[in-house]
XYZ file of C-alpha atoms in Angstrom:
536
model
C 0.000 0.000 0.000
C 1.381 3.287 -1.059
C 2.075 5.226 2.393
C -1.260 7.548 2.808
C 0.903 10.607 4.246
C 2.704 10.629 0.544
C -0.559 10.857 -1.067
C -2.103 13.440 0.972
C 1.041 15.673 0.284
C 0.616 15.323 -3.413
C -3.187 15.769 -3.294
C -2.448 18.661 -1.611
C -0.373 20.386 -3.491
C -4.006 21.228 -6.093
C -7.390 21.967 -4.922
C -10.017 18.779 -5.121
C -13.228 19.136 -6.272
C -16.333 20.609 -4.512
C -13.814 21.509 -1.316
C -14.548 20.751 2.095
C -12.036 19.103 4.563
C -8.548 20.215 3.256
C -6.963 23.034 4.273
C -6.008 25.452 1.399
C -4.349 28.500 1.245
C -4.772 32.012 -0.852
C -3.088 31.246 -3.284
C -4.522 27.945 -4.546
C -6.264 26.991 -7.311
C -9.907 27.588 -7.075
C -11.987 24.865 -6.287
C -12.283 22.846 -9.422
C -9.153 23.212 -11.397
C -7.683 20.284 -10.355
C -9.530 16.785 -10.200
C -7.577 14.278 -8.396
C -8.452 10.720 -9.548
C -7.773 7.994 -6.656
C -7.229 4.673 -8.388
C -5.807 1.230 -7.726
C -3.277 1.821 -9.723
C -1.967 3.213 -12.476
C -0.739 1.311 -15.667
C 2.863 1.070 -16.338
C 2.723 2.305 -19.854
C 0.163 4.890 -21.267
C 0.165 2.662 -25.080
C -3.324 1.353 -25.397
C -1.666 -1.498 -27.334
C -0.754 -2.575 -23.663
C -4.124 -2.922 -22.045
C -3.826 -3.457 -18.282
C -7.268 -3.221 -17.036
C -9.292 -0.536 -15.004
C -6.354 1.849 -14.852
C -5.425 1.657 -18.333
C -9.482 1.957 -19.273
C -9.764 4.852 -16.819
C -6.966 6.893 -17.768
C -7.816 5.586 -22.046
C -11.396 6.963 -21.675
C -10.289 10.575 -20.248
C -7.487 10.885 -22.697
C -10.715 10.948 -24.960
C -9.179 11.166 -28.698
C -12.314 8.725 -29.883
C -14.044 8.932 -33.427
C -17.117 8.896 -32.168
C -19.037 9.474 -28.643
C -21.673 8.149 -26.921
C -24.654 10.895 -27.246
C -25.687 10.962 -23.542
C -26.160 14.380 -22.921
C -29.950 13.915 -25.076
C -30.720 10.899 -22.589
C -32.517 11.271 -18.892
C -30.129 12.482 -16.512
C -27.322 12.541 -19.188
C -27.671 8.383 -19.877
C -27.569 7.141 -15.300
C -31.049 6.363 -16.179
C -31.331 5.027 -19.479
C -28.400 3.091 -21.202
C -26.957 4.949 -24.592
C -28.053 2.373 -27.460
C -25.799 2.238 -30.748
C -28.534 4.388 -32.554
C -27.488 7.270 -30.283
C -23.710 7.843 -30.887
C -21.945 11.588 -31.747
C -18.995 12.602 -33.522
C -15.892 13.064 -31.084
C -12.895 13.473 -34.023
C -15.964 12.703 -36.760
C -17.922 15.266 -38.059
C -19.715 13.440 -39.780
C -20.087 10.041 -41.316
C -22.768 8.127 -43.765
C -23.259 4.508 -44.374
C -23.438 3.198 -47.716
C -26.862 1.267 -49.963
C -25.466 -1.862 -49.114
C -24.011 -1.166 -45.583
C -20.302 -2.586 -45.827
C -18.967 1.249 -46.600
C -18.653 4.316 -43.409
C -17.645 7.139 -45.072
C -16.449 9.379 -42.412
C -15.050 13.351 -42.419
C -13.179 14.461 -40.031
C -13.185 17.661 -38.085
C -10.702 19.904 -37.847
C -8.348 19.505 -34.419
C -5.037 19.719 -33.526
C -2.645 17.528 -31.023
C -0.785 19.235 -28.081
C 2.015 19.309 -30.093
C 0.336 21.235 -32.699
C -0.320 18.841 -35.435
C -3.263 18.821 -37.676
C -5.572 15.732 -37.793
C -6.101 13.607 -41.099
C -7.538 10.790 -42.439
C -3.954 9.309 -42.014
C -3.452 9.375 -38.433
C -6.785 7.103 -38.221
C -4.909 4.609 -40.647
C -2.036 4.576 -38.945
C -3.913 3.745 -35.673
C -6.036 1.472 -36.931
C -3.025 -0.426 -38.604
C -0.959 -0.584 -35.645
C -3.896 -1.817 -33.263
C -4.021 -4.830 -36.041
C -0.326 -4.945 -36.600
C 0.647 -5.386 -33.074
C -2.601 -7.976 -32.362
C -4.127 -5.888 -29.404
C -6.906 -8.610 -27.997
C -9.952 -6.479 -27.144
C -9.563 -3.975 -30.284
C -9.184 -6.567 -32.983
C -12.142 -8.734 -31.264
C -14.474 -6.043 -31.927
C -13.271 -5.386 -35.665
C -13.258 -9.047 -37.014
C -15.966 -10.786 -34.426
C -18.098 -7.796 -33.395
C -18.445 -5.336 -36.502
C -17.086 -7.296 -39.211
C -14.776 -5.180 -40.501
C -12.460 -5.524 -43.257
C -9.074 -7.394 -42.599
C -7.193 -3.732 -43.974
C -10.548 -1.581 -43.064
C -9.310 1.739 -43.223
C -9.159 3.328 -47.033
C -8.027 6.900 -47.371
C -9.969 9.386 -49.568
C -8.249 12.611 -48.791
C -6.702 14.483 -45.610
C -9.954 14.681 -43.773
C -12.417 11.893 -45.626
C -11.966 8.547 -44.828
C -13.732 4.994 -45.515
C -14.130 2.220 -42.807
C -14.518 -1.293 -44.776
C -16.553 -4.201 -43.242
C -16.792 -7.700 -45.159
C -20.754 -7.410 -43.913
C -23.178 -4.601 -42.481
C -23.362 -4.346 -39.436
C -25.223 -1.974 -36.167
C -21.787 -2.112 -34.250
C -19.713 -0.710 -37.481
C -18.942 2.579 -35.190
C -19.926 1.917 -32.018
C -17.006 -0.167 -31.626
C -15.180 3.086 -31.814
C -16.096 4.191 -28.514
C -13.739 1.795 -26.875
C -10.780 3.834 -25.292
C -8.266 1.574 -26.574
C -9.382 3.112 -30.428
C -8.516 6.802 -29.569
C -6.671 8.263 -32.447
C -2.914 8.711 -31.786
C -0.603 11.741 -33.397
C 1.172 9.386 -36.043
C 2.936 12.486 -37.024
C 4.740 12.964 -33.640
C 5.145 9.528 -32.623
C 7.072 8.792 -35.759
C 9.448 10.824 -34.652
C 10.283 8.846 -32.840
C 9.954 4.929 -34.499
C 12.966 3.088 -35.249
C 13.858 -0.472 -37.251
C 13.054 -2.285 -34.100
C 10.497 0.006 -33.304
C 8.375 0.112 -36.282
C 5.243 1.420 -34.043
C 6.934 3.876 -31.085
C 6.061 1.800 -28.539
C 8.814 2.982 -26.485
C 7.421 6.954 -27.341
C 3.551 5.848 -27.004
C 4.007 4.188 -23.252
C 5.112 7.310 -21.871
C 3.578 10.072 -24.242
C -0.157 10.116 -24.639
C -0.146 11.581 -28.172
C -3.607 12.187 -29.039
C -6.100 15.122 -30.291
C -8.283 14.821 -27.364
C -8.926 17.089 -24.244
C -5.662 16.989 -22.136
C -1.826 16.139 -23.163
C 1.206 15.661 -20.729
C 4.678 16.514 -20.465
C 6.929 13.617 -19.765
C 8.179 13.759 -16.333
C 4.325 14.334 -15.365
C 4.044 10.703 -15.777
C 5.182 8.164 -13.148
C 4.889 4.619 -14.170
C 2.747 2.637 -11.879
C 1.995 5.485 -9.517
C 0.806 8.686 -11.055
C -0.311 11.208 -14.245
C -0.771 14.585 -14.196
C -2.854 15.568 -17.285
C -3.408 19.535 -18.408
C -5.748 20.863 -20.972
C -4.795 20.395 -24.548
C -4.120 23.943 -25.414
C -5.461 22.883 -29.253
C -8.500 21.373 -28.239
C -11.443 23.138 -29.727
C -14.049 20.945 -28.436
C -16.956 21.529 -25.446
C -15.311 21.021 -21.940
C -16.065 22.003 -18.402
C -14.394 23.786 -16.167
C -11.758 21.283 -14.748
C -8.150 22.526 -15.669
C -6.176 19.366 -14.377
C -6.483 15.637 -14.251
C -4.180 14.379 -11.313
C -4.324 10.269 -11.498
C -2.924 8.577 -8.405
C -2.086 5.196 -7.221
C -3.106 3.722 -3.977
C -3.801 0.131 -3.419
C -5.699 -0.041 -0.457
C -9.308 0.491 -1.054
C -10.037 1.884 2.548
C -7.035 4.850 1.959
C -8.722 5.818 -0.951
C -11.892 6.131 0.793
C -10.037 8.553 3.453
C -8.749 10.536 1.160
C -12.001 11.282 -0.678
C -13.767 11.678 2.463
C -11.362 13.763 3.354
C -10.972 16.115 0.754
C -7.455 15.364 -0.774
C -9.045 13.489 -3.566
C -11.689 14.262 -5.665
C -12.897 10.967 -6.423
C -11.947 7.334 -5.500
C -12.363 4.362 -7.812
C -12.681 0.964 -6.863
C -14.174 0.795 -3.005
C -15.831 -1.897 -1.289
C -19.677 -1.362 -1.560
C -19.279 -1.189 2.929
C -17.288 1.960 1.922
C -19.965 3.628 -0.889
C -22.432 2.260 1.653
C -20.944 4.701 4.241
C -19.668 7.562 2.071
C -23.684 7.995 1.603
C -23.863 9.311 5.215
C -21.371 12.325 4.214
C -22.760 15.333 3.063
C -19.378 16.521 1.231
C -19.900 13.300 -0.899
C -21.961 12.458 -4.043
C -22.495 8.982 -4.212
C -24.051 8.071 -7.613
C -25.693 4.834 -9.017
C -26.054 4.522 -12.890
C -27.547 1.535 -15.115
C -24.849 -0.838 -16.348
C -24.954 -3.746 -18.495
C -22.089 -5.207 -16.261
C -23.194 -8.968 -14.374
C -22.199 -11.622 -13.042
C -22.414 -14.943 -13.898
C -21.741 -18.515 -12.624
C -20.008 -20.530 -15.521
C -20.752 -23.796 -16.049
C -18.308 -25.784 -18.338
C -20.772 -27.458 -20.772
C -17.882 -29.738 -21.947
C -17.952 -31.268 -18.524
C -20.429 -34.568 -19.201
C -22.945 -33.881 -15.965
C -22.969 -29.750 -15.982
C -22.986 -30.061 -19.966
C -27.041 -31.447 -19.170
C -29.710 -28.640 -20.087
C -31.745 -30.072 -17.001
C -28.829 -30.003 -14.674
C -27.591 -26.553 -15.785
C -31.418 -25.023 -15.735
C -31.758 -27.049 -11.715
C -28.659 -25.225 -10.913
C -30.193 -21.696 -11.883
C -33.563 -22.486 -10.029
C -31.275 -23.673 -6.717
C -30.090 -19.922 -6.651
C -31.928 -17.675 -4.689
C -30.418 -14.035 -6.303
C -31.942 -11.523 -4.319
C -30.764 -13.154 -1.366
C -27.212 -12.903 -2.376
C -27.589 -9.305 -3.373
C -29.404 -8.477 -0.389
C -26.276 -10.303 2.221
C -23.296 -9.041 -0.125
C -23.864 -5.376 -1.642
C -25.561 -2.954 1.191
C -28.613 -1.701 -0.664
C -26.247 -1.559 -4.369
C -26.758 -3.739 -7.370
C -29.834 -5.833 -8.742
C -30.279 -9.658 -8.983
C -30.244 -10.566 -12.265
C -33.521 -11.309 -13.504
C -33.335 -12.689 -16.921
C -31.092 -13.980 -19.131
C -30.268 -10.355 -20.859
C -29.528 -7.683 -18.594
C -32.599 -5.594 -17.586
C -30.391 -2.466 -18.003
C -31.354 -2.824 -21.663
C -34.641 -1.593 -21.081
C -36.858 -4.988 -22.703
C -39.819 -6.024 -21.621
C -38.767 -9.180 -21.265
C -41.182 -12.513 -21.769
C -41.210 -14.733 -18.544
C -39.310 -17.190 -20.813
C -36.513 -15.412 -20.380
C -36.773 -15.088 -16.829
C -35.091 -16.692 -13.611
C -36.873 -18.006 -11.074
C -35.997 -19.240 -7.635
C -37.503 -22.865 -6.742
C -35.426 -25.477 -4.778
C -37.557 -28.016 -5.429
C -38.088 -27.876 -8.886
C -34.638 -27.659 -9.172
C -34.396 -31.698 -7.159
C -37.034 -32.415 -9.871
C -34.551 -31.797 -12.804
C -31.702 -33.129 -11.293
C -33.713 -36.251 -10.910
C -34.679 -36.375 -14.098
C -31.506 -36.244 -15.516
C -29.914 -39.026 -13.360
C -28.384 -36.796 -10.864
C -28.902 -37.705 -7.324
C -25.262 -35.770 -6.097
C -23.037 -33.982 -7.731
C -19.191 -32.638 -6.551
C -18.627 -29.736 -8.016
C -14.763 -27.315 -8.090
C -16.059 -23.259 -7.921
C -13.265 -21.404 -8.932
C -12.979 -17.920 -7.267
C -11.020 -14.593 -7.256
C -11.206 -11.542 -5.590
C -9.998 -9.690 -8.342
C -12.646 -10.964 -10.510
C -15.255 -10.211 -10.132
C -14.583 -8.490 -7.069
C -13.535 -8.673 -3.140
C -17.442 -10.146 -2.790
C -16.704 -13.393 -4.665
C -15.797 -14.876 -1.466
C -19.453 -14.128 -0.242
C -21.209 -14.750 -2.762
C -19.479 -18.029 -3.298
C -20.343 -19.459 0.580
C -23.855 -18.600 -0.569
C -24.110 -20.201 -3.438
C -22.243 -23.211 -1.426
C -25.298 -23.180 1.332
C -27.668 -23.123 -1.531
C -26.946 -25.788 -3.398
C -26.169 -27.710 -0.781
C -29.477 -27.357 -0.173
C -30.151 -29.378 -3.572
C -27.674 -32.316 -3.680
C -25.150 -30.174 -4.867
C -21.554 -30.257 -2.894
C -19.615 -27.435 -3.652
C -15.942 -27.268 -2.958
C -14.363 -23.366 -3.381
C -10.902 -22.549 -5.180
C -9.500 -19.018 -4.678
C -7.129 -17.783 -7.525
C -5.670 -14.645 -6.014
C -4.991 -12.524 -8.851
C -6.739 -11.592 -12.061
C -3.925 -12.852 -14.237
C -4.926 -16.547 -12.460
C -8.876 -16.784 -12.378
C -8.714 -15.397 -16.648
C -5.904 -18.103 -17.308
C -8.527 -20.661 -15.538
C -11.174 -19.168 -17.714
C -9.693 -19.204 -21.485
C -7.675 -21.979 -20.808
C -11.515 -23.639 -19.800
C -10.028 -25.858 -17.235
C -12.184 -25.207 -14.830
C -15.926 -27.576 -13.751
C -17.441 -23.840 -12.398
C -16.100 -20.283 -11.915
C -17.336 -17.110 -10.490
C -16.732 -14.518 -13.429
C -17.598 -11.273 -14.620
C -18.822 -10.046 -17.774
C -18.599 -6.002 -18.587
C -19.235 -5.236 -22.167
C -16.462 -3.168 -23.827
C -19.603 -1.964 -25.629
C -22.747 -1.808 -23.813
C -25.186 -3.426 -26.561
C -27.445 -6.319 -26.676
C -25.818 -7.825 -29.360
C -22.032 -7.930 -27.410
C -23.190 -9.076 -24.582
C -25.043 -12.168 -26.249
C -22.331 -12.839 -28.748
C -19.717 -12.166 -26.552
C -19.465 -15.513 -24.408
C -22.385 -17.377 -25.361
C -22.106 -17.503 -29.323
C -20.121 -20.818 -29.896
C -17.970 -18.301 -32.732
C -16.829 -16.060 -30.131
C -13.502 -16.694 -29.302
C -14.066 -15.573 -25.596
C -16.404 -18.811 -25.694
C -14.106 -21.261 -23.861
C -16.640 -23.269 -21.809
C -17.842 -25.497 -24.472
C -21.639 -23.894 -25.143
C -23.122 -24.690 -28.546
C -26.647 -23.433 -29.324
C -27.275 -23.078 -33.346
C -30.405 -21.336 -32.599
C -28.987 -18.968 -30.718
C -26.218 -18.208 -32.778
C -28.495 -17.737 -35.643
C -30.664 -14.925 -33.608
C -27.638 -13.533 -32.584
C -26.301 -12.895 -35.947
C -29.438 -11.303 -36.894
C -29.676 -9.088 -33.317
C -25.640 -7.900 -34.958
C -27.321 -6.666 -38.236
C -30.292 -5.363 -37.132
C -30.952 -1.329 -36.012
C -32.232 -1.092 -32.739
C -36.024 -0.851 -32.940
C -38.868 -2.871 -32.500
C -37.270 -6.001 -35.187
C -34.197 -6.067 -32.693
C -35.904 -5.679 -29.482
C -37.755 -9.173 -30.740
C -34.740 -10.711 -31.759
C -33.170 -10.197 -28.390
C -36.290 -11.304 -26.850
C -35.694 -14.695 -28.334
C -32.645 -15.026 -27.501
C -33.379 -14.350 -24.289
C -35.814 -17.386 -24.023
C -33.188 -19.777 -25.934
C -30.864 -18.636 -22.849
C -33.263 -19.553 -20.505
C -34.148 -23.378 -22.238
C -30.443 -24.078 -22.703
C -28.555 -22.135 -20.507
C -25.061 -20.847 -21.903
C -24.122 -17.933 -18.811
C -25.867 -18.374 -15.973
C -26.367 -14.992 -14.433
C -26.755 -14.147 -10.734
C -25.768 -9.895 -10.163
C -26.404 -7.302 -11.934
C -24.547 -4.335 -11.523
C -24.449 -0.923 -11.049
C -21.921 1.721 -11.923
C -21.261 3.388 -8.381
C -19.286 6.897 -8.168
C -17.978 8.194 -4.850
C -17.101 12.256 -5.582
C -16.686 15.347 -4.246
C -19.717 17.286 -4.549
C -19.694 20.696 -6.404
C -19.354 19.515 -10.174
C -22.235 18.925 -12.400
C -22.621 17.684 -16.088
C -21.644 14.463 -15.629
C -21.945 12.522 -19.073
C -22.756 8.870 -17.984
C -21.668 6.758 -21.091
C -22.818 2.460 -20.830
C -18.898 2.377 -20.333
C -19.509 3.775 -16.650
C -16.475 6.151 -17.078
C -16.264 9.233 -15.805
C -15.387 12.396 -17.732
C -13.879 14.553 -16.322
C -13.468 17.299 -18.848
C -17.068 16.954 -19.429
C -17.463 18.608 -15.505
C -18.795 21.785 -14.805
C -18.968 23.921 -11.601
C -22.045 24.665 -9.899
């Protein structure tokens, strides 16, 4: 744990958000130039070719830089409510953009901006991006292109300086959306190559230390600290809308209840990452804006269908009526989160057929298990802390007692880190595992094709449904509207009657802040943006 003292000293050195609690003198900053970010961590390079996890997403999403936006500011309450849909996206870079007759063309122009460093944006920085995302094989980017929107193995044609084409092999309603993603911000080719070398074909070196993009905020070098802290300051080229925040300060402390201190305190502005006993109590201080947004985040128990008992439709669906949901929420998350109450997330806004629904009935659930030639069963839960959280350990005794309760003996594994329990997982050597699954992009169709479509590569437990994959396919060409919402519907109720995921939580987005700011744009990422923020 990094040493509390040392972080107070650097949070006070600016002014946090909405005041209250540290001591500041004359000559300060006013309240609201300087946001300081509490995180778990910070990543060790600032490259989002190397992804490591919440801190790289949370620092990636500010840095901004993105085609296109999520249009929440037209949505209740700026999109807490009411989850963004693909429909409902907004130039960032883009000014505009127009899909061809037959759907496999974007033709895209591009506004005009300028990096920190004072170069203009073209239709060849976006290339060059794109390229090197493919080039250097970066998982979660080049999942989205060829499994999610279907784009073109070289995707990216050129037209002129500011007109551009994206390519896909087939239409599809994620073509842009997929954009949003933080790890396809648009990076100053220009600048970085600069700095590129034989061995160094992509600046790697450059791009982990320099954030080289056309969004909001830029950097000098020594304000980055790998591992422990970024200082960000506004882009002074940046011609877009932004608030009234002049400085992003990310820091680094491990321990979730330090972070709470030092938001409660004052000497942060917000903390990421605290146990739902700390948001629980943050509630009960007045300096502190606790908010709770829709998500399409959830977690599920993961049954490996290869496995020749759990691989049984009636043993999967008798494990899923043996789980009493709101019971679990209700013992683990102090008045936060939702069971999950159908097979797609009810953050989506479907009126859902009862089909599609869970249901909690311990006896039925002997019935099935009985009918399927199952009068005991030994099952291996795998669990980890980091994944899906510090309540897996709960939520796993639970589910122990419950089943139990059916025949079911249940015998917990804890993998301490998050490198371990996703090993487990894609390796699929595992008989059950506690998981999580948040959407990159917060869409029906990703979050049904992501693990349950026997093409998806993220689809390691074994689950075939041909049925389902052939709704699913039609859910990832289809517009949202009233066609889609039916698609999904069915998909839903194929779920349900042979059960890929078997959900148990949904989640919430939760934000502890410092009161004082307002315009928060709530994007089905659940990022905050901070250069979004207004005073008042």
């Amino acid at each position: 744990m990094r040493p509390v003292a040392l972080v107070a000293a650097v949070a006070l050195t600016v002014s946090a958000c909405g005041g209250g609690g540290a001591a500041q003198d004359d000559n300060a900053p006013k309240a609201g130039a300087t946001f300081t970010y509490a995180m778990t961590g910070l990543p060790t390079s600032l490259d989002p070719a190397d992804y490591q996890g919440d801190p790289s997403r949370n620092i990636g999403f500010e840095l901004g830089s993105s085609l296109f936006r999520w249009g929440t500011e037209d949505l209740d309450q700026q999109g807490c409510t009411t989850l963004a849909n693909v429909n409902q996206l907004k130039g960032d870079l883009a000014e505009s953009f127009e899909r061809s007759e037959d759907g496999k063309t974007v033709k895209v122009k591009l506004r005009e901006a300028k990096s920190a460093a004072g170069n203009t944006l073209t239709s060849n920085d976006v290339k060059w991006t794109i390229d090197r995302l493919i080039q250097l094989k970066v998982g979660t980017p080049n999942t989205l292109m060829q499994d999610v929107a279907d784009w073109a193995a070289d995707p990216i044609k050129v037209v002129d300086d500011r007109n551009f084409e994206i390519l896909m092999d087939n239409p599809s309603a994620m073509d842009i959306a997929i954009t949003t993603w933080a790890q396809f911000r648009i990076l100053d080719s220009t600048e970085i190559k600069k700095h590129v070398t034989a061995e160094d074909p992509w600046g790697k070196a450059y791009v982990s230390k320099n954030a080289s993009t056309f969004g909001p905020w830029t950097h000098q070098a020594e304000d980055f600290v790998s591992g422990d802290r970024l200082t960000l300051s506004k882009n002074p080229n940046y011609t877009g809308e932004r608030g009234d925040v002049e400085k992003v300060v990310f820091i680094g402390v491990s321990d979730a209840a330090s972070r709470a201190q030092l938001l409660s305190t004052g000497n942060a502005s917000y903390a990421a990452g605290l146990q739902y006993e700390q948001y629980a109590q943050l509630r009960d201080n007045p300096e502190i804006d606790v908010q709770t947004c829709s998500s399409a985040d959830r977690i599920p128990l993961v049954l490996n269908a290869k496995d020749p008992v759990l691989g049984k439709d009636d043993v999967r669906k008798a494990i899923s009526l043996a789980i009493d949901r709101k019971s679990i929420v209700d013992a683990v998350y102090r008045g936060f989160n939702q069971p999950s109450e159908a097979t797609v997330s009810n953050a989506y806004g479907l009126d859902l057929p009862n089909a599609a629904k869970y249901e909690y009935n311990a006896d039925e659930a002997k019935k099935l298990l009985a009918a399927a030639g199952v009068s005991s069963l030994d099952i291996t839960l795998h669990i980890s802390p980091a994944r899906p959280g510090p309540e897996a350990e709960q939520i796993a005794i639970l589910l122990q007692n419950q089943l139990g309760k059916v025949g079911i003996n249940v015998k917990i594994q804890t993998l301490a880190s998050a490198t371990e329990i996703n090993t487990v997982f894609h390796d699929g050597n595992f008989q059950a595992l506690l998981y999580l699954e948040p959407p990159a992009v917060a869409d029906p169709y990703y979050s049904l094709f992501l693990y349950n479509s026997s093409k998806s590569k993220l689809n390691t437990f074994g689950y075939v449904n041909a049925e389902l994959d052939e709704v699913i396919t039609k859910v990832g060409t289809t517009s949202p509207g009233s066609e889609r919402d039916t698609l999904v519907k069915k998909a839903g109720e194929l779920l349900a009657d042979h059960p890929g995921f078997i959900y148990l939580v949904d989640r919430q987005f939760v934000h502890a802040v410092r009161k004082g700011l307002t315009n928060y744009q709530h994007a089905p990422n659940g990022e905050m943006f901070v250069y979004t923020l207004k005073q008042g």
